[in-house]
Tab-separated table of C-alpha atoms in Angstrom:
chain	number	residue	atom	x	y	z
A	1	MET	CA	45.986	-5.653	21.127
A	2	ILE	CA	44.514	-3.238	19.612
A	3	MET	CA	40.889	-1.812	20.788
A	4	ILE	CA	38.139	-0.004	19.058
A	5	ILE	CA	36.259	1.986	20.970
A	6	GLU	CA	33.003	3.544	19.641
A	7	ARG	CA	29.866	5.310	20.637
A	8	SER	CA	26.898	3.501	19.949
A	9	SER	CA	23.812	5.473	19.125
A	10	GLU	CA	21.217	2.951	19.666
A	11	TRP	CA	19.113	4.900	23.095
A	12	GLU	CA	18.841	7.607	20.303
A	13	GLU	CA	15.671	4.941	17.872
A	14	GLY	CA	14.215	4.246	21.393
A	15	PHE	CA	14.434	8.065	22.469
A	16	ASN	CA	12.994	9.289	19.311
A	17	ASN	CA	10.251	6.771	18.951
A	18	ARG	CA	9.820	7.920	22.847
A	19	LEU	CA	9.425	11.500	21.700
A	20	ASN	CA	7.407	10.403	19.029
A	21	HIS	CA	4.985	8.692	21.325
A	22	LEU	CA	5.703	5.719	19.606
A	23	GLU	CA	6.701	3.582	23.073
A	24	GLN	CA	5.847	4.680	26.078
A	25	TRP	CA	8.513	6.354	28.521
A	26	GLN	CA	8.113	4.374	31.387
A	27	SER	CA	5.571	1.934	33.123
A	28	TRP	CA	3.194	3.787	35.638
A	29	THR	CA	3.627	0.802	37.571
A	30	LEU	CA	6.993	1.077	38.206
A	31	TYR	CA	7.205	5.304	38.779
A	32	LYS	CA	4.877	4.356	41.147
A	33	MET	CA	6.720	1.705	43.305
A	34	SER	CA	10.205	3.729	42.623
A	35	TYR	CA	8.299	6.953	44.263
A	36	ASP	CA	6.827	5.509	46.898
A	37	THR	CA	10.147	3.540	47.973
A	38	VAL	CA	11.682	7.260	47.696
A	39	LYS	CA	8.800	8.442	50.005
A	40	MET	CA	9.445	5.752	52.915
A	41	LYS	CA	12.198	6.010	52.967
A	42	LEU	CA	11.943	10.293	53.499
A	43	ILE	CA	11.513	11.282	57.673
A	44	PRO	CA	8.617	13.918	57.354
A	45	ASP	CA	9.608	15.109	61.217
A	46	PHE	CA	11.811	14.428	64.052
A	47	THR	CA	9.749	13.094	66.231
A	48	GLY	CA	8.905	8.973	66.734
A	49	LEU	CA	11.886	6.535	65.957
A	50	GLN	CA	12.725	5.205	62.670
A	51	ALA	CA	14.976	2.682	63.850
A	52	THR	CA	13.099	0.171	65.189
A	53	LYS	CA	11.428	-0.664	61.249
A	54	TYR	CA	15.166	-2.145	60.254
A	55	LEU	CA	16.278	-3.965	63.802
A	56	PRO	CA	14.174	-7.361	62.719
A	57	ASN	CA	16.483	-8.946	65.821
A	58	LEU	CA	15.417	-6.301	68.447
A	59	GLN	CA	12.324	-6.193	70.796
A	60	PRO	CA	13.268	-3.016	73.046
A	61	LEU	CA	11.863	-2.854	75.967
A	62	LYS	CA	9.002	0.229	76.576
A	63	HIS	CA	11.701	2.892	78.814
A	64	GLN	CA	14.311	1.881	76.122
A	65	LEU	CA	12.439	3.731	73.532
A	66	GLU	CA	11.415	6.102	75.700
A	67	ALA	CA	15.302	7.243	76.790
A	68	ALA	CA	16.042	7.230	73.292
A	69	GLU	CA	13.278	9.660	72.039
A	70	THR	CA	13.394	11.808	74.884
A	71	VAL	CA	17.289	11.780	73.842
A	72	ILE	CA	17.165	12.433	69.907
A	73	GLU	CA	14.580	14.974	70.549
A	74	ARG	CA	15.175	16.669	73.563
A	75	MET	CA	17.960	16.267	74.314
A	76	ASN	CA	19.773	16.506	70.762
A	77	GLY	CA	21.877	13.718	71.218
A	78	LYS	CA	24.158	14.090	73.818
A	79	ALA	CA	22.757	12.988	77.314
A	80	ILE	CA	23.955	10.874	80.347
A	81	LEU	CA	22.173	7.312	80.131
A	82	ALA	CA	22.101	6.652	83.881
A	83	ASP	CA	19.569	3.554	84.012
A	84	GLU	CA	20.442	1.368	87.142
A	85	VAL	CA	22.476	-1.787	86.303
A	86	GLY	CA	20.688	-4.145	84.326
A	87	LEU	CA	18.068	-2.273	82.675
A	88	GLY	CA	20.093	-1.540	78.988
A	89	LYS	CA	21.573	1.135	78.761
A	90	THR	CA	23.861	-0.523	76.123
A	91	ILE	CA	20.522	-1.575	74.204
A	92	GLU	CA	19.614	2.902	74.148
A	93	ALA	CA	22.421	3.699	73.316
A	94	GLY	CA	23.124	1.144	69.789
A	95	LEU	CA	19.097	2.453	69.630
A	96	ILE	CA	20.434	6.364	69.305
A	97	LEU	CA	23.515	5.466	67.586
A	98	LYS	CA	21.021	3.582	64.822
A	99	GLU	CA	18.338	6.306	64.525
A	100	TYR	CA	21.050	8.856	63.962
A	101	LEU	CA	22.849	6.564	60.603
A	102	ILE	CA	19.548	6.211	59.372
A	103	ARG	CA	18.831	9.973	59.122
A	104	GLY	CA	22.023	10.660	58.248
A	105	LEU	CA	23.426	12.226	60.499
A	106	VAL	CA	26.480	10.324	61.669
A	107	LYS	CA	28.531	8.606	60.061
A	108	ARG	CA	31.210	7.477	61.725
A	109	ALA	CA	30.945	6.931	65.734
A	110	LEU	CA	33.972	6.174	68.609
A	111	ILE	CA	32.889	3.988	71.234
A	112	LEU	CA	34.995	3.660	74.590
A	113	ALA	CA	34.552	1.041	76.688
A	114	PRO	CA	36.623	-0.555	79.379
A	115	ALA	CA	39.002	-3.727	77.659
A	116	SER	CA	36.425	-6.316	79.076
A	117	LEU	CA	33.360	-4.968	77.675
A	118	ILE	CA	34.845	-4.571	74.481
A	119	ASN	CA	33.372	-7.862	73.341
A	120	GLN	CA	30.077	-7.274	73.881
A	121	TRP	CA	29.804	-3.906	72.273
A	122	ILE	CA	31.448	-5.662	68.832
A	123	GLU	CA	28.705	-8.223	69.113
A	124	GLU	CA	25.400	-6.327	70.499
A	125	LEU	CA	25.896	-3.855	68.095
A	126	ASN	CA	26.628	-6.278	64.634
A	127	SER	CA	23.479	-8.728	65.435
A	128	LYS	CA	20.687	-6.727	67.255
A	129	PHE	CA	21.476	-3.299	65.242
A	130	HIS	CA	23.023	-4.828	62.031
A	131	ILE	CA	25.340	-2.147	63.168
A	132	PRO	CA	29.645	-2.943	61.234
A	133	ALA	CA	31.542	-2.139	64.477
A	134	MET	CA	34.963	-3.220	64.148
A	135	ALA	CA	37.561	-3.061	67.258
A	136	TYR	CA	41.117	-1.241	67.340
A	137	LYS	CA	43.696	-2.732	67.031
A	138	LYS	CA	47.401	-1.797	66.792
A	139	ASN	CA	48.203	0.178	64.046
A	140	CYS	CA	45.198	-0.947	62.074
A	141	PRO	CA	43.602	2.174	59.615
A	142	ILE	CA	41.003	3.609	61.731
A	143	GLU	CA	40.022	6.056	58.915
A	144	ARG	CA	38.541	3.118	57.221
A	145	TYR	CA	36.276	2.320	60.055
A	146	ASP	CA	33.370	3.935	60.525
A	147	VAL	CA	32.169	2.677	64.054
A	148	LEU	CA	35.120	2.136	66.519
A	149	ILE	CA	35.809	0.704	69.702
A	150	MET	CA	38.352	1.139	71.536
A	151	SER	CA	39.282	0.304	75.644
A	152	MET	CA	39.665	3.881	77.643
A	153	ASP	CA	42.649	3.265	78.752
A	154	THR	CA	44.829	2.575	75.002
A	155	ALA	CA	42.896	5.508	73.746
A	156	LYS	CA	44.354	7.672	75.889
A	157	LYS	CA	47.861	7.082	75.711
A	158	SER	CA	49.640	7.696	73.057
A	159	PRO	CA	50.122	7.188	69.821
A	160	HIS	CA	46.710	6.127	69.709
A	161	LYS	CA	45.140	9.490	71.249
A	162	GLU	CA	46.730	11.419	68.460
A	163	ARG	CA	45.625	9.189	65.217
A	164	ILE	CA	41.898	9.552	67.297
A	165	TYR	CA	42.304	13.350	67.065
A	166	GLU	CA	42.762	13.649	63.517
A	167	GLN	CA	39.477	11.576	62.741
A	168	ASP	CA	35.995	13.534	62.471
A	169	TYR	CA	33.783	11.845	64.077
A	170	ASP	CA	29.711	12.389	64.978
A	171	MET	CA	29.150	10.388	67.817
A	172	ILE	CA	31.705	10.106	70.820
A	173	ILE	CA	29.874	6.497	73.251
A	174	ILE	CA	31.368	6.260	75.873
A	175	ASP	CA	30.516	3.180	78.689
A	176	GLU	CA	30.945	2.958	82.589
A	177	ALA	CA	31.843	7.016	82.219
A	178	HIS	CA	32.067	7.544	85.893
A	179	LYS	CA	35.649	6.426	85.206
A	180	LEU	CA	35.755	9.639	83.600
A	181	LYS	CA	35.094	11.510	87.549
A	182	ASN	CA	38.505	12.575	88.096
A	183	ASN	CA	38.649	16.004	85.839
A	184	LYS	CA	43.052	15.454	86.694
A	185	THR	CA	43.314	11.932	84.932
A	186	GLN	CA	44.550	11.268	81.345
A	187	ILE	CA	41.082	9.674	80.270
A	188	TYR	CA	38.992	13.044	81.606
A	189	GLU	CA	41.861	15.319	80.311
A	190	PHE	CA	41.569	13.166	76.361
A	191	VAL	CA	37.890	12.673	76.252
A	192	GLN	CA	37.669	17.032	77.279
A	193	GLY	CA	39.931	17.249	73.969
A	194	LEU	CA	37.039	14.802	71.404
A	195	LYS	CA	35.139	16.721	69.274
A	196	LYS	CA	31.286	16.139	70.626
A	197	LYS	CA	28.470	16.651	67.812
A	198	PHE	CA	26.485	14.440	69.208
A	199	CYS	CA	27.583	12.000	73.066
A	200	LEU	CA	26.240	9.329	75.169
A	201	LEU	CA	27.885	8.860	78.733
A	202	LEU	CA	26.266	5.472	79.991
A	203	THR	CA	26.881	4.655	84.123
A	204	ALA	CA	24.767	3.715	86.470
A	205	THR	CA	26.309	5.349	88.729
A	206	PRO	CA	27.304	9.330	87.921
A	207	ILE	CA	28.001	10.126	91.449
A	208	GLN	CA	30.207	7.537	93.743
A	209	ASN	CA	31.456	9.305	96.493
A	210	ASP	CA	30.640	13.083	95.554
A	211	VAL	CA	28.939	15.718	94.060
A	212	PHE	CA	31.740	17.149	91.787
A	213	GLU	CA	32.267	14.115	89.730
A	214	LEU	CA	28.795	14.775	88.442
A	215	TYR	CA	29.720	18.358	87.666
A	216	TYR	CA	32.838	17.180	85.745
A	217	LEU	CA	30.841	14.479	83.989
A	218	ILE	CA	28.474	17.451	82.711
A	219	SER	CA	30.717	19.399	82.011
A	220	LEU	CA	32.028	17.065	79.278
A	221	LEU	CA	29.267	17.040	78.252
A	222	LYS	CA	27.686	20.406	77.593
A	223	PRO	CA	30.495	22.558	79.667
A	224	GLY	CA	28.918	25.516	81.540
A	225	HIS	CA	25.607	23.775	81.957
A	226	LEU	CA	26.267	24.151	85.832
A	227	GLY	CA	28.794	27.010	85.571
A	228	ASN	CA	32.667	27.085	86.476
A	229	TYR	CA	33.328	24.990	89.461
A	230	ASP	CA	33.209	28.232	91.968
A	231	THR	CA	29.800	29.099	90.185
A	232	PHE	CA	28.369	25.730	91.020
A	233	GLN	CA	29.968	25.138	94.322
A	234	SER	CA	28.478	28.518	95.553
A	235	ALA	CA	25.246	28.242	94.146
A	236	PHE	CA	24.426	25.027	95.491
A	237	SER	CA	26.595	25.634	98.914
A	238	ALA	CA	28.713	22.163	97.998
A	239	SER	CA	31.084	20.140	99.729
A	240	LYS	CA	31.930	16.545	99.190
A	241	HIS	CA	28.603	14.649	100.877
A	242	HIS	CA	26.591	18.146	101.262
A	243	LEU	CA	24.942	20.183	99.138
A	244	GLU	CA	21.892	22.993	99.782
A	245	HIS	CA	19.660	23.533	96.918
A	246	ASP	CA	18.965	20.379	95.869
A	247	ASP	CA	15.303	20.276	93.711
A	248	TYR	CA	17.149	22.812	92.073
A	249	LEU	CA	19.675	21.296	91.524
A	250	LYS	CA	18.293	17.945	90.144
A	251	GLU	CA	15.830	19.920	87.577
A	252	LEU	CA	19.190	20.935	85.937
A	253	VAL	CA	20.642	17.182	86.319
A	254	ASN	CA	17.136	16.060	84.689
A	255	GLN	CA	17.447	18.635	81.651
A	256	VAL	CA	20.723	16.147	80.749
A	257	MET	CA	20.584	12.627	82.321
A	258	VAL	CA	17.875	9.998	81.431
A	259	ARG	CA	17.589	7.162	84.603
A	260	ASN	CA	14.899	4.308	84.981
A	261	ARG	CA	14.664	2.986	87.671
A	262	ARG	CA	13.596	-0.758	88.115
A	263	GLU	CA	10.095	0.090	89.738
A	264	ASP	CA	9.409	2.428	86.777
A	265	THR	CA	9.823	-0.196	83.849
A	266	GLY	CA	6.545	-2.488	84.344
A	267	ILE	CA	8.431	-5.223	84.376
A	268	ASP	CA	7.667	-7.653	87.803
A	269	TRP	CA	11.459	-7.607	89.325
A	270	THR	CA	12.473	-10.038	91.487
A	271	ASN	CA	12.704	-8.313	95.578
A	272	ARG	CA	16.127	-7.558	96.985
A	273	CYS	CA	16.887	-9.326	100.904
A	274	VAL	CA	19.433	-7.269	101.785
A	275	GLN	CA	20.778	-7.122	105.294
A	276	ILE	CA	24.596	-6.051	107.228
A	277	VAL	CA	25.488	-9.368	109.154
A	278	PRO	CA	27.641	-8.083	112.380
A	279	ILE	CA	30.396	-9.985	113.062
A	280	THR	CA	32.530	-9.711	115.903
A	281	PHE	CA	35.802	-10.623	116.300
A	282	THR	CA	37.830	-13.705	118.608
A	283	ASP	CA	40.565	-11.769	121.472
A	284	GLU	CA	43.494	-12.863	119.383
A	285	GLU	CA	41.845	-10.854	115.966
A	286	ARG	CA	40.876	-7.601	118.789
A	287	GLU	CA	44.276	-7.822	119.954
A	288	VAL	CA	45.969	-7.822	116.852
A	289	TYR	CA	44.016	-5.362	115.023
A	290	ASP	CA	44.353	-2.994	117.999
A	291	MET	CA	48.522	-3.317	118.335
A	292	LEU	CA	48.082	-2.087	114.126
A	293	GLY	CA	45.864	0.995	115.030
A	294	ALA	CA	48.714	1.896	117.241
A	295	LEU	CA	51.139	1.369	114.321
A	296	GLY	CA	53.584	3.807	115.726
A	297	GLY	CA	55.633	5.363	112.495
A	298	ALA	CA	53.086	4.685	110.574
A	299	SER	CA	50.695	7.581	108.723
A	300	SER	CA	47.047	7.748	108.874
A	301	PHE	CA	46.340	6.347	105.909
A	302	SER	CA	48.861	3.442	106.456
A	303	LEU	CA	46.803	2.486	109.169
A	304	ILE	CA	43.212	3.171	107.782
A	305	THR	CA	44.886	0.124	105.569
A	306	LEU	CA	45.744	-1.970	107.981
A	307	GLN	CA	42.760	-2.451	109.924
A	308	LYS	CA	40.770	-2.824	107.046
A	309	GLU	CA	42.896	-5.707	105.284
A	310	MET	CA	42.631	-7.106	109.449
A	311	CYS	CA	38.873	-6.760	108.913
A	312	SER	CA	39.736	-8.922	105.564
A	313	SER	CA	42.040	-11.684	106.736
A	314	LYS	CA	45.834	-12.094	107.961
A	315	GLU	CA	47.113	-12.552	104.562
A	316	ALA	CA	46.286	-9.895	103.221
A	317	THR	CA	47.236	-7.626	106.512
A	318	ALA	CA	50.494	-9.707	106.381
A	319	LEU	CA	51.560	-8.964	102.863
A	320	THR	CA	51.013	-5.372	103.523
A	321	LEU	CA	53.091	-5.431	107.029
A	322	THR	CA	55.882	-7.478	104.942
A	323	ASN	CA	56.031	-4.643	102.487
A	324	MET	CA	56.749	-2.069	105.337
A	325	LEU	CA	59.259	-4.267	107.222
A	326	GLU	CA	61.900	-3.193	104.836
A	327	ASP	CA	61.377	0.664	105.489
A	328	HIS	CA	60.049	1.028	108.014
A	329	THR	CA	61.731	2.775	111.566
A	330	HIS	CA	59.747	1.118	113.847
A	331	SER	CA	61.389	-3.181	112.278
A	332	GLN	CA	60.617	-4.657	115.512
A	333	GLU	CA	57.239	-3.718	116.464
A	334	ILE	CA	55.934	-4.804	112.762
A	335	GLU	CA	57.577	-8.115	113.538
A	336	ALA	CA	55.938	-8.183	116.489
A	337	ILE	CA	52.684	-7.640	115.443
A	338	LEU	CA	53.065	-10.482	112.476
A	339	ALA	CA	54.015	-13.094	114.729
A	340	LYS	CA	50.908	-12.315	116.431
A	341	LEU	CA	48.683	-12.269	113.514
A	342	MET	CA	50.565	-15.874	111.934
A	343	ALA	CA	49.830	-16.816	115.239
A	344	LEU	CA	45.714	-16.589	114.959
A	345	GLU	CA	43.913	-19.494	113.885
A	346	VAL	CA	40.216	-18.374	113.632
A	347	ASN	CA	38.834	-15.772	111.271
A	348	SER	CA	35.532	-14.623	112.179
A	349	LYS	CA	34.102	-13.764	109.391
A	350	ALA	CA	35.456	-16.096	106.667
A	351	GLN	CA	33.580	-18.574	110.040
A	352	LYS	CA	30.278	-16.099	108.711
A	353	THR	CA	30.581	-16.344	105.756
A	354	LEU	CA	31.362	-20.375	105.344
A	355	GLU	CA	27.683	-20.773	107.533
A	356	ILE	CA	25.803	-18.418	104.640
A	357	VAL	CA	27.886	-20.210	101.753
A	358	LYS	CA	25.894	-23.682	103.928
A	359	GLN	CA	23.002	-22.152	104.312
A	360	ALA	CA	21.671	-21.212	101.178
A	361	ASN	CA	22.860	-24.828	99.573
A	362	ASP	CA	22.732	-22.573	96.025
A	363	LYS	CA	25.338	-20.798	94.514
A	364	VAL	CA	26.755	-17.753	95.925
A	365	ILE	CA	29.190	-14.839	94.786
A	366	ILE	CA	31.491	-13.436	97.246
A	367	PHE	CA	33.275	-10.154	96.636
A	368	THR	CA	36.509	-9.032	98.960
A	369	GLU	CA	38.836	-6.311	97.685
A	370	TYR	CA	41.719	-7.867	98.280
A	371	ARG	CA	43.494	-11.010	96.267
A	372	ALA	CA	45.488	-12.373	99.580
A	373	THR	CA	41.202	-12.774	100.922
A	374	GLN	CA	40.688	-13.906	97.602
A	375	ILE	CA	43.310	-16.754	98.026
A	376	TYR	CA	43.089	-18.041	101.474
A	377	LEU	CA	39.219	-17.888	100.793
A	378	GLN	CA	39.190	-20.552	98.676
A	379	TRP	CA	41.653	-22.481	100.293
A	380	TYR	CA	39.438	-22.519	103.192
A	381	LEU	CA	35.929	-23.024	101.478
A	382	HIS	CA	37.880	-26.266	100.267
A	383	ALA	CA	38.613	-27.676	103.443
A	384	ASN	CA	35.259	-27.295	104.442
A	385	GLY	CA	34.250	-28.963	100.827
A	386	ILE	CA	32.633	-26.195	99.466
A	387	THR	CA	33.905	-25.838	95.642
A	388	SER	CA	35.158	-22.434	94.468
A	389	VAL	CA	36.624	-20.589	91.494
A	390	LEU	CA	38.581	-16.879	91.333
A	391	PHE	CA	37.447	-13.942	89.705
A	392	ASN	CA	39.948	-10.801	88.779
A	393	GLY	CA	41.352	-8.616	87.324
A	394	LYS	CA	44.705	-10.331	86.060
A	395	PHE	CA	42.699	-12.326	84.113
A	396	ASN	CA	42.133	-12.156	79.983
A	397	LYS	CA	38.960	-12.058	78.915
A	398	SER	CA	39.020	-15.730	77.633
A	399	LYS	CA	40.218	-16.956	81.453
A	400	ARG	CA	37.264	-15.294	82.633
A	401	ASP	CA	34.925	-16.532	80.305
A	402	TYR	CA	36.145	-20.063	81.057
A	403	MET	CA	35.777	-18.725	84.800
A	404	LYS	CA	31.901	-18.009	84.499
A	405	HIS	CA	31.265	-21.523	82.835
A	406	LEU	CA	33.066	-22.907	85.497
A	407	PHE	CA	30.766	-21.636	88.260
A	408	LYS	CA	28.071	-22.025	85.803
A	409	GLU	CA	28.452	-25.764	85.764
A	410	ARG	CA	30.588	-26.652	88.196
A	411	ALA	CA	31.385	-24.637	91.210
A	412	GLN	CA	29.089	-23.597	93.766
A	413	VAL	CA	30.685	-19.819	94.477
A	414	LEU	CA	32.439	-17.477	92.748
A	415	ILE	CA	34.856	-15.153	94.562
A	416	ALA	CA	35.606	-12.248	93.130
A	417	THR	CA	37.772	-9.077	93.714
A	418	GLU	CA	36.106	-5.572	91.949
A	419	ALA	CA	36.508	-7.070	88.590
A	420	GLY	CA	33.873	-8.936	89.387
A	421	GLY	CA	31.371	-5.949	89.357
A	422	GLU	CA	31.796	-4.926	85.809
A	423	GLY	CA	30.511	-6.455	82.588
A	424	ILE	CA	29.648	-9.878	83.945
A	425	ASN	CA	25.852	-11.003	84.223
A	426	LEU	CA	25.218	-14.002	86.548
A	427	GLN	CA	21.479	-13.809	87.008
A	428	PHE	CA	21.713	-18.071	87.355
A	429	CYS	CA	22.936	-17.257	90.993
A	430	HIS	CA	20.948	-14.967	93.354
A	431	HIS	CA	22.885	-14.902	97.251
A	432	VAL	CA	25.428	-12.128	96.851
A	433	ILE	CA	28.540	-11.749	99.684
A	434	ASN	CA	29.839	-8.641	100.041
A	435	TYR	CA	32.945	-9.982	102.238
A	436	ASP	CA	34.856	-6.437	102.390
A	437	LEU	CA	32.412	-3.427	102.395
A	438	PRO	CA	33.939	-0.693	99.815
A	439	TRP	CA	34.169	3.137	100.781
A	440	ASN	CA	32.821	3.364	97.148
A	441	PRO	CA	28.419	3.029	97.602
A	442	MET	CA	28.240	2.612	93.667
A	443	LYS	CA	30.168	-0.564	93.789
A	444	LEU	CA	27.780	-2.473	95.802
A	445	GLU	CA	25.923	-1.724	93.687
A	446	GLN	CA	27.151	-2.354	90.374
A	447	ARG	CA	28.626	-6.250	92.413
A	448	ILE	CA	24.518	-6.788	92.952
A	449	GLY	CA	23.145	-5.656	89.257
A	450	ARG	CA	25.318	-8.452	88.301
A	451	VAL	CA	22.649	-10.708	89.673
A	452	HIS	CA	19.596	-8.210	90.223
A	453	ARG	CA	19.255	-7.796	86.376
A	454	LEU	CA	17.044	-8.921	83.531
A	455	GLY	CA	16.629	-12.402	83.351
A	456	GLN	CA	16.870	-13.085	87.113
A	457	GLU	CA	14.086	-15.183	88.376
A	458	HIS	CA	14.730	-15.527	91.970
A	459	ASP	CA	14.508	-12.942	94.635
A	460	VAL	CA	18.200	-11.612	95.488
A	461	HIS	CA	19.870	-12.329	98.931
A	462	ILE	CA	22.561	-9.926	99.755
A	463	TYR	CA	24.476	-10.279	102.845
A	464	ASN	CA	26.591	-6.795	103.905
A	465	LEU	CA	29.404	-8.730	106.881
A	466	ALA	CA	30.887	-5.993	108.859
A	467	ILE	CA	33.039	-6.282	111.938
A	468	GLU	CA	31.559	-4.891	115.250
A	469	ASN	CA	33.155	-2.018	117.026
A	470	THR	CA	35.865	-2.002	113.706
A	471	ILE	CA	36.663	0.681	110.858
A	472	GLU	CA	33.591	-1.468	108.894
A	473	GLU	CA	31.394	0.529	111.128
A	474	LYS	CA	32.889	3.598	110.050
A	475	ILE	CA	32.630	3.112	106.261
A	476	LEU	CA	28.911	2.041	106.892
A	477	ALA	CA	27.949	5.276	108.264
A	478	LEU	CA	30.195	7.161	105.588
A	479	LEU	CA	28.365	4.497	103.149
A	480	HIS	CA	24.746	6.344	104.667
A	481	THR	CA	25.796	9.604	104.069
A	482	LYS	CA	27.266	9.111	100.120
A	483	ILE	CA	24.072	7.352	99.133
A	484	ASP	CA	21.909	10.008	101.074
A	485	VAL	CA	24.052	12.468	98.793
A	486	PHE	CA	23.283	10.396	95.847
A	487	GLU	CA	19.487	9.990	96.303
A	488	LYS	CA	19.197	13.736	96.644
A	489	VAL	CA	20.247	14.602	93.387
A	490	VAL	CA	20.582	11.879	90.620
A	491	GLY	CA	17.130	10.064	92.714
A	492	ASP	CA	16.204	7.251	94.786
A	493	LEU	CA	18.221	3.810	94.708
A	494	ASP	CA	16.903	0.136	95.369
A	495	ALA	CA	17.965	-1.501	98.930
A	496	ILE	CA	21.594	-1.664	99.185
A	497	LEU	CA	22.410	-1.455	103.353
A	498	THR	CA	18.902	-2.177	104.969
A	499	ASN	CA	18.487	-2.060	108.431
A	500	PHE	CA	22.030	-0.813	108.856
A	501	LYS	CA	21.211	1.428	112.190
A	502	GLU	CA	19.510	-1.516	113.878
A	503	SER	CA	22.182	-4.180	112.706
A	504	VAL	CA	25.033	-2.496	114.278
């Protein structure tokens, strides 16, 4: 079959008629409508947000709009978003990304987040911001995706990191950015190597243990803003838990960090009722605790670990001691301690926990640092007629979601390890028991933030358990020191350890 293509000449008649004024060139009304449409799309200056006009499904709060405007107008798209937990840092990041997409300054973006938060990011960007974000999957053609979301653990490893380095991303967004606090880690080195035209670091806890963590975060964002390491250390007489000229340092930090506190938002928040609950060991528990502190041949780190575990449960302690038996010269001493340990019939901290749960007569979250303790507590609560579910980092997303559902609909107690302190929102609960105290005060803030966030309708009750005359008293003292450093540089914190001195 042969096709004959001929050049059309029909346009000539219409063109000549318009030249000779026999026909109009165009309807003025249509021209004006077209003109107005183009004019509306133009952005005459760089103040104010355009994105809100295109987001009918989103009603951002005032502090979220102000944060986005500050980052775009004053910080040139490179900032730490450090709002307190539950104030909507993801919304702020979405607004900023949408604004740059509309203005044509960002065409491709990479979002790095913990694996447990990837689906949450996809849902928020797609449903609220109409940004077609895609989750990274093995062997997916990443060059075809304009907005890609990837887990930190995947991104830092080969061959994924090499594939990312080959791309030209205009914006990098990193959620839970406090995971970058150590400059010697793989993920830090990976992020350091990324080209960052615009970059957002999201974390409610930019300082977790010491002031140098904030230095390394800011150095990722704006290298040289705080000088090099030696200059920074010298200028502020900085050590882990001490610094001078903190007002000047705070001024420098505020040039790259936006932080909203709950009390600054104009929202009527419920109260935090925080208390430290002192606990006394039984004589038998105290004897085992003292034996652990005097264990021969063990490193100081091992002794501290064992004492901390003993303040949690004999199950957690026994697991460590059993592992030590294989290559420890003091095996007879360990076996003697194990025998006394397993003969214990009372866990004083578990008893106090049961008392609080019964008194609350409502949903309660218990945070422990050990899975052995987690399993023991579930057994102990069940033996006393209390229903509970577990939540830990070994669960995949489906199981995590199911545990959350069971907690909301059926069980009174959720027993969580540290994995429950991130990426799960539980506003339907307002009682938190910190069964084991972490060394890091920001982990306490993360835990409490699971319930004390937008949508919470009740006062939140936090119980920090601490056994008297044990390592837990030292932990409390250190937590206060670290909180003091945070408040000097970053700003005030909501109560997480109230009445320490009066209680212990």
